[in-house]
mmCIF file of C-alpha atoms in Angstrom:
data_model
loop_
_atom_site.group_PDB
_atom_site.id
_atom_site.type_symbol
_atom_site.label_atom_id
_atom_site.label_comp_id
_atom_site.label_asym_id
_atom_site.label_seq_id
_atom_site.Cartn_x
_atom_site.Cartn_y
_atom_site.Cartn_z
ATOM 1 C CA UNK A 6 -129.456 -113.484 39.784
ATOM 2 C CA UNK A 7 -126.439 -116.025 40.745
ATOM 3 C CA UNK A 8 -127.501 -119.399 39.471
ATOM 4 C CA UNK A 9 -128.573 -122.280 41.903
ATOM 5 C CA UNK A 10 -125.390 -124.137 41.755
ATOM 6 C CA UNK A 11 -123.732 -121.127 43.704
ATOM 7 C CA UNK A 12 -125.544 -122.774 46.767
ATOM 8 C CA UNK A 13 -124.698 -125.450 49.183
ATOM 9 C CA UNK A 14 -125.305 -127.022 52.309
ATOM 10 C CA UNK A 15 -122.743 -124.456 53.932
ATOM 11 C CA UNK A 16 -125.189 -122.032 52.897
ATOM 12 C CA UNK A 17 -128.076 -123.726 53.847
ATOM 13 C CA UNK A 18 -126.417 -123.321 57.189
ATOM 14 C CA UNK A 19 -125.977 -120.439 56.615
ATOM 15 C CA UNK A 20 -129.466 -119.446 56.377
ATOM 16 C CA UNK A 21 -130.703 -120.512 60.047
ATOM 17 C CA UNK A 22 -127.790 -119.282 61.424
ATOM 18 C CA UNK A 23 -128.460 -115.877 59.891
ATOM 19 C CA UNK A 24 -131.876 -116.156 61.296
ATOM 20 C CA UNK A 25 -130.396 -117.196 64.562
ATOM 21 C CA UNK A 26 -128.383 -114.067 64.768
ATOM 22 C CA UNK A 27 -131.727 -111.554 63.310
ATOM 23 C CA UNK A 28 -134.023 -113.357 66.350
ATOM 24 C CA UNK A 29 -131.434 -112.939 68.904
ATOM 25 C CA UNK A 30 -132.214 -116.607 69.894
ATOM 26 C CA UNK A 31 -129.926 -119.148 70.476
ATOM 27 C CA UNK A 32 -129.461 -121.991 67.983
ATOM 28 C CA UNK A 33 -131.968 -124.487 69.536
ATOM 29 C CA UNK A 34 -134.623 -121.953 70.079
ATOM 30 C CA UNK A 35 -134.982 -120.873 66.220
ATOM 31 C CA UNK A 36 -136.392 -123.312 63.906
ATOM 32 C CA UNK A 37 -137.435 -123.149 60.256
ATOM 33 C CA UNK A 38 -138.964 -125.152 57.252
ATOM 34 C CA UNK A 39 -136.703 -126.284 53.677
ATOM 35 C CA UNK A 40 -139.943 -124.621 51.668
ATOM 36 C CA UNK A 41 -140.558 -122.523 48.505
ATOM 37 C CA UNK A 42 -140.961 -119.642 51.157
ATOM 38 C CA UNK A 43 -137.359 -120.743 52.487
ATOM 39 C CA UNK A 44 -136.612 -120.412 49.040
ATOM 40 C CA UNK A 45 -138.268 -117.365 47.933
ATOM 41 C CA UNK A 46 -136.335 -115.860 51.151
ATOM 42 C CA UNK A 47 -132.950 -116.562 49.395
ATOM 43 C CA UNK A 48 -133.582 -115.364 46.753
ATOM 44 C CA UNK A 49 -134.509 -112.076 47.768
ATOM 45 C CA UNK A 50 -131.869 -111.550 50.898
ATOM 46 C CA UNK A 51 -128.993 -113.550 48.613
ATOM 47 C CA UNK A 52 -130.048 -113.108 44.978
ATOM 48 C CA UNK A 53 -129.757 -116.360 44.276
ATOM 49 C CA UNK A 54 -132.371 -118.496 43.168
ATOM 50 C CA UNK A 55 -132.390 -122.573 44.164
ATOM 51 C CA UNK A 56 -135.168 -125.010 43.489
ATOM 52 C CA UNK A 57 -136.725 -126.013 46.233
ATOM 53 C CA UNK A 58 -136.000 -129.832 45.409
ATOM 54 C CA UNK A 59 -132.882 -128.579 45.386
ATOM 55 C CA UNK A 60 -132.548 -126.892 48.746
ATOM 56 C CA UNK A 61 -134.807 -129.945 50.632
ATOM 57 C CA UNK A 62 -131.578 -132.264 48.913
ATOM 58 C CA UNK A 63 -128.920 -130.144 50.545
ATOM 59 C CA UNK A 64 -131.297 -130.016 54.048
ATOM 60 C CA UNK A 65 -131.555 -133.723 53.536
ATOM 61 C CA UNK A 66 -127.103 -133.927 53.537
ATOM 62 C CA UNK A 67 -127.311 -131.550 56.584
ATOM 63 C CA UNK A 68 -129.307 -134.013 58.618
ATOM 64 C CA UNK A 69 -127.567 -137.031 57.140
ATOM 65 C CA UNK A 70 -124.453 -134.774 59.051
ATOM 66 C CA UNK A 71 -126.362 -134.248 61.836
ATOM 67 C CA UNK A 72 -125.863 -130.818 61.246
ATOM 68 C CA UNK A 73 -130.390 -130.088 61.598
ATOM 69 C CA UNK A 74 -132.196 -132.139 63.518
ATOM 70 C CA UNK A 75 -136.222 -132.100 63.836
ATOM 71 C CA UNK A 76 -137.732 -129.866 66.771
ATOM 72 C CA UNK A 77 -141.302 -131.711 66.105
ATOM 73 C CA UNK A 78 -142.409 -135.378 65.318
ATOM 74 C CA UNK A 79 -144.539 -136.030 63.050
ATOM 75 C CA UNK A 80 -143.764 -133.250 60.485
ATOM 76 C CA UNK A 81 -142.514 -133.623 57.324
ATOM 77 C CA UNK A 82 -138.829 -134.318 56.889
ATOM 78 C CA UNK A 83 -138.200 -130.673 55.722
ATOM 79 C CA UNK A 84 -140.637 -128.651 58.356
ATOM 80 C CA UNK A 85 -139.227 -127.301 61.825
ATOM 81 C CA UNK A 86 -135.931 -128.224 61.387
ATOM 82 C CA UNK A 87 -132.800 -126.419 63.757
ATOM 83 C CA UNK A 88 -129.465 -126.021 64.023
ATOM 84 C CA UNK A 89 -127.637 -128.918 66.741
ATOM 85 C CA UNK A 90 -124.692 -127.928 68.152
ATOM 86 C CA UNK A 91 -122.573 -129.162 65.287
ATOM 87 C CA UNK A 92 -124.234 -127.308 62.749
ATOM 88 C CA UNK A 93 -123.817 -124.220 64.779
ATOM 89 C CA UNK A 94 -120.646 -125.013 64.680
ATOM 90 C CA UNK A 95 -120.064 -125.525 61.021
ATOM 91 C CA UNK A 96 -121.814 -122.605 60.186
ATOM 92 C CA UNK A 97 -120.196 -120.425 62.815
ATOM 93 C CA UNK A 98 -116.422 -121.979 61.160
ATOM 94 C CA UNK A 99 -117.848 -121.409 57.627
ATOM 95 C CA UNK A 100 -118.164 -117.603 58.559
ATOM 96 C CA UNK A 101 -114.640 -117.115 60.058
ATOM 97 C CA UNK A 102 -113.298 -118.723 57.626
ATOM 98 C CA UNK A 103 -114.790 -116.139 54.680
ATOM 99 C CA UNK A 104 -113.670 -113.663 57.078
ATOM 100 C CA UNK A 105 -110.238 -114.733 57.324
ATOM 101 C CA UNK A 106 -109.781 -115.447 53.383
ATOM 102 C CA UNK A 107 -111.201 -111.899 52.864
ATOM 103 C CA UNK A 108 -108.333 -110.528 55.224
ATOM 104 C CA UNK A 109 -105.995 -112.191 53.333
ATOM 105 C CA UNK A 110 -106.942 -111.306 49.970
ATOM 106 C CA UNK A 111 -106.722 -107.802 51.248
ATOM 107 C CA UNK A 112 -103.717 -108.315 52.495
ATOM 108 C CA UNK A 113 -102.466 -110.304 49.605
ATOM 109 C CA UNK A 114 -103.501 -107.279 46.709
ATOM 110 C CA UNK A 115 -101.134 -105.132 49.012
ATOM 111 C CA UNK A 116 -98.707 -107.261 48.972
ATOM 112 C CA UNK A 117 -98.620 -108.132 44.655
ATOM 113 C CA UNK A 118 -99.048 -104.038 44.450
ATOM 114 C CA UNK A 119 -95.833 -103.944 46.241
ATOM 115 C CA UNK A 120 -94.283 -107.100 44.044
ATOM 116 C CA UNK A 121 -95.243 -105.512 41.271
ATOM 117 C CA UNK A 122 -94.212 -102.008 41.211
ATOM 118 C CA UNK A 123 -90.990 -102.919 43.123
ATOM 119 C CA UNK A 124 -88.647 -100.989 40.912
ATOM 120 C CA UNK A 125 -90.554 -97.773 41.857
ATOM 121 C CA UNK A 126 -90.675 -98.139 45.332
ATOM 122 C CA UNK A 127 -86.696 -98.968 45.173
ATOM 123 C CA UNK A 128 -86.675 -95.869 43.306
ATOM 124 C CA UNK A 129 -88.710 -94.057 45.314
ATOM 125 C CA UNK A 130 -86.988 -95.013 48.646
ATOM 126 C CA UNK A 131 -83.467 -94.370 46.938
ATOM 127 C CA UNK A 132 -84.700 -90.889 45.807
ATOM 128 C CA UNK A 133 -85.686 -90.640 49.920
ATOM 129 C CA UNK A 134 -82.149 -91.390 50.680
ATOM 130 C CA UNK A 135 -80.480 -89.335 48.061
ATOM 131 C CA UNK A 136 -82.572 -86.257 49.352
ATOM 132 C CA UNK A 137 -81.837 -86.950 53.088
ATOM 133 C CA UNK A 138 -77.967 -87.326 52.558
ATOM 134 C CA UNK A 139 -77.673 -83.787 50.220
ATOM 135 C CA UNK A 140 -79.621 -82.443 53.037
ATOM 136 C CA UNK A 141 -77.401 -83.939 55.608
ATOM 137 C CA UNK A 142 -74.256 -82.381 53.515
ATOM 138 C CA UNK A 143 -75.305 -78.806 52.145
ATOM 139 C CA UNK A 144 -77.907 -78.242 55.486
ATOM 140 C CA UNK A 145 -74.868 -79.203 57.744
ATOM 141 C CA UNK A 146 -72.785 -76.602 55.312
ATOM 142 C CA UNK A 147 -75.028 -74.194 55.715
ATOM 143 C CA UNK A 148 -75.480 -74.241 59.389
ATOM 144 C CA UNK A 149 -71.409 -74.337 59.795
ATOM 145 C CA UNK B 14 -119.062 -145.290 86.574
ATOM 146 C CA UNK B 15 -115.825 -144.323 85.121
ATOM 147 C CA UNK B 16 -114.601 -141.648 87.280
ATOM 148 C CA UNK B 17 -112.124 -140.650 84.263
ATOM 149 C CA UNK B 18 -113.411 -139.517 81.121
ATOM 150 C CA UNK B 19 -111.778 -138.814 77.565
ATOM 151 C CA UNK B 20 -113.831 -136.795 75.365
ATOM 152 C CA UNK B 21 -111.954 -136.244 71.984
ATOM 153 C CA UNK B 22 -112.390 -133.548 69.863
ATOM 154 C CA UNK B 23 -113.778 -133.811 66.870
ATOM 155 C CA UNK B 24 -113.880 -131.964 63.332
ATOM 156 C CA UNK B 25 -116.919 -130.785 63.002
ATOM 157 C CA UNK B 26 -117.179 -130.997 59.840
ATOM 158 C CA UNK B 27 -115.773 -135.206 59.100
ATOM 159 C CA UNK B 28 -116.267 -135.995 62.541
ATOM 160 C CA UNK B 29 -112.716 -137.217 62.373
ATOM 161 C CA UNK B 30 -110.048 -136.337 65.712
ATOM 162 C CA UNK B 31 -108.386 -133.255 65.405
ATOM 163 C CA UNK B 32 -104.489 -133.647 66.090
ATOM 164 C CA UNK B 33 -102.258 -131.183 66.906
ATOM 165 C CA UNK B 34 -98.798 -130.585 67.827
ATOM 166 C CA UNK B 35 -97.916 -131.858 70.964
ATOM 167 C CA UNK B 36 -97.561 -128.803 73.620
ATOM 168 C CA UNK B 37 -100.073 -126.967 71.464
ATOM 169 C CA UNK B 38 -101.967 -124.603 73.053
ATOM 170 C CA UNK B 39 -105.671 -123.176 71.967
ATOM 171 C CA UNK B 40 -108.289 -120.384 73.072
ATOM 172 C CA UNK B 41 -111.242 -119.251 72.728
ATOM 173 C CA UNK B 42 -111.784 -117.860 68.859
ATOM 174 C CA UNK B 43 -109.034 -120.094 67.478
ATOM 175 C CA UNK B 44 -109.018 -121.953 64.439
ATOM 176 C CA UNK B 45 -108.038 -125.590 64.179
ATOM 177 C CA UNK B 46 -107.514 -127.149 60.953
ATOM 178 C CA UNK B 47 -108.208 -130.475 60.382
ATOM 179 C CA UNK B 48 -105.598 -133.076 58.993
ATOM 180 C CA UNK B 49 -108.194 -135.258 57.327
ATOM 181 C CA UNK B 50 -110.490 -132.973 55.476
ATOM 182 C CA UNK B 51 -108.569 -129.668 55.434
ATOM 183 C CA UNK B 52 -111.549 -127.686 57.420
ATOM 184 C CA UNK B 53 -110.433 -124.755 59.554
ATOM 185 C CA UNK B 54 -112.790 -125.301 62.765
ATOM 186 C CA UNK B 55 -114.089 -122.680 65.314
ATOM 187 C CA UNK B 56 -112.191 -123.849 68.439
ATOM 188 C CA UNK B 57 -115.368 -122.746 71.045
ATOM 189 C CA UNK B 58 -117.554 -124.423 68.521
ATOM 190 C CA UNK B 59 -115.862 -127.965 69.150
ATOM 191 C CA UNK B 60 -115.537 -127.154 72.442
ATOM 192 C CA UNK B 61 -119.297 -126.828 72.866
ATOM 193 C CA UNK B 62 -119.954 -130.295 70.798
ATOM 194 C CA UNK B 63 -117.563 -132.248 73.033
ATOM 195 C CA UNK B 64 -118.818 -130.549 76.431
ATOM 196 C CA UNK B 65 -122.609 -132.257 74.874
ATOM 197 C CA UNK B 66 -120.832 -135.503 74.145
ATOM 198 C CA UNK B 67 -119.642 -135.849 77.557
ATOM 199 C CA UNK B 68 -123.044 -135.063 79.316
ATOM 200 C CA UNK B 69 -124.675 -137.723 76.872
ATOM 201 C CA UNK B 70 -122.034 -139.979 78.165
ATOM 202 C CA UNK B 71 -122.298 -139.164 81.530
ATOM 203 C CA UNK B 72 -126.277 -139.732 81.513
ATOM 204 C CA UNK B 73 -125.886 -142.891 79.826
ATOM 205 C CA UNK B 74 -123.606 -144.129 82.298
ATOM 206 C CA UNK B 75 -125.973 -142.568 85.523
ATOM 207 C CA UNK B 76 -128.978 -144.565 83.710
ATOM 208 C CA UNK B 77 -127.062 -148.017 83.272
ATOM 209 C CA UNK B 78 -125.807 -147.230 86.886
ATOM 210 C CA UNK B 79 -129.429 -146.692 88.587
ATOM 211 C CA UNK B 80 -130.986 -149.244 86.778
ATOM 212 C CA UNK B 81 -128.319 -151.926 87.756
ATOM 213 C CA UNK B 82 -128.685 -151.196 91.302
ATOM 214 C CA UNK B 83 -132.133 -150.367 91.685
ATOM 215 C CA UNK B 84 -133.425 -153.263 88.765
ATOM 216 C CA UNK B 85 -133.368 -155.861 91.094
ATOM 217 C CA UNK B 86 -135.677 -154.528 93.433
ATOM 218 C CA UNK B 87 -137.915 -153.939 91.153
ATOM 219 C CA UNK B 88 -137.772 -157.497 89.769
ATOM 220 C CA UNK B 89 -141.525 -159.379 89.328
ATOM 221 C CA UNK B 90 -141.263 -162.484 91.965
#
């Protein structure tokens, strides 16, 4: 299991928004606690373990951002909380960018293959040519 | 109330204006970095935030209209 400090308030985000997209609800409608069952969810669906003290500090940064807000008064500071708009979006921008840095590191391992085995693709393409022009000569020969 | 309203958009993650290049065109699904903190922000997602901010505006503004006109008929004598 990944150790707690592999977890931050992006992921906290991460978490309701997850939810969000497993209720089919929109952001305001789904609304969760910063518990041990929050965290005892985690680590099961993420493998990675975080205190709860630890997860109600990074819940306690996303409000501070005004990235949760409280659906009920009068709860604790950690029950009912939901996405606002803002979090939604930082959670939604958090996503595309792993997707785009993904595409790019795909992308990028193609390109160093390339970098690195240059001399044998020259080769290989030079070989290509070499073949095409004999063929051009002695297949033109032949045919004439 | 102001019949003109400018709603700027916002990083969503610094809360700080996002600039762009001037002539700069964006869509739905873009990303816009930011020049303060370096985030890359979902362009319908800061669309959304500003489209709130200028409804809270525009209530705020109704209220303090309606309660300047009405208020003083409504005044104890």
């Amino acid at each position: 299991m990944q150790k707690e400090t592999d977890f931050d308030e992006f992921d906290l985000l991460d978490v309701f928004y997850a939810e969000m997209l497993e209720k089919g609800e929109p952001h305001h409608l789904v609304r969760m606690s910063v518990d041990s069952e929050m965290a005892g969810r985690i680590a099961e669906e993420r493998g990675i373990w975080v205190e709860e003290e630890q997860l109600q500090e990074l819940a306690g940064r996303c409000l501070a951002n005004k990235w949760l807000s409280h659906t009920t008064m009068g709860g604790g500071k950690y029950s009912d909380l939901q996405l606002t708009t803002q979090g939604y979006g930082v959670a939604k921008s958090k996503r595309e960018q792993k997707k785009i840095a993904e595409e790019k590191g795909r992308l990028k391992k193609i390109s160093e293959y390339i970098e690195e085995h240059r001399g044998l693709f020259i080769f290989l393409g030079t070989l290509v040519a070499i073949v095409g022009l004999l063929i051009k000569i002695y297949g033109g020969g032949q045919n004439g | 109330m102001d019949e003109n309203m400018h709603i700027t958009l916002r990083c969503l993650f610094c809360s700080q204006p996002l600039k762009a290049e001037e002539g700069a065109e964006f869509q739905s699904s873009d990303m816009i970095e930011c020049s303060e903190c370096g985030e890359s922000n979902d362009y319908d997602s800061v669309f959304e935030v500003a489209k709130e901010s200028a409804l809270e505006e525009v209530k705020s503004q109704l209220q303090d209209d309606v309660k300047k006109k009405f208020g003083k008929h409504f005044k104890k004598k």
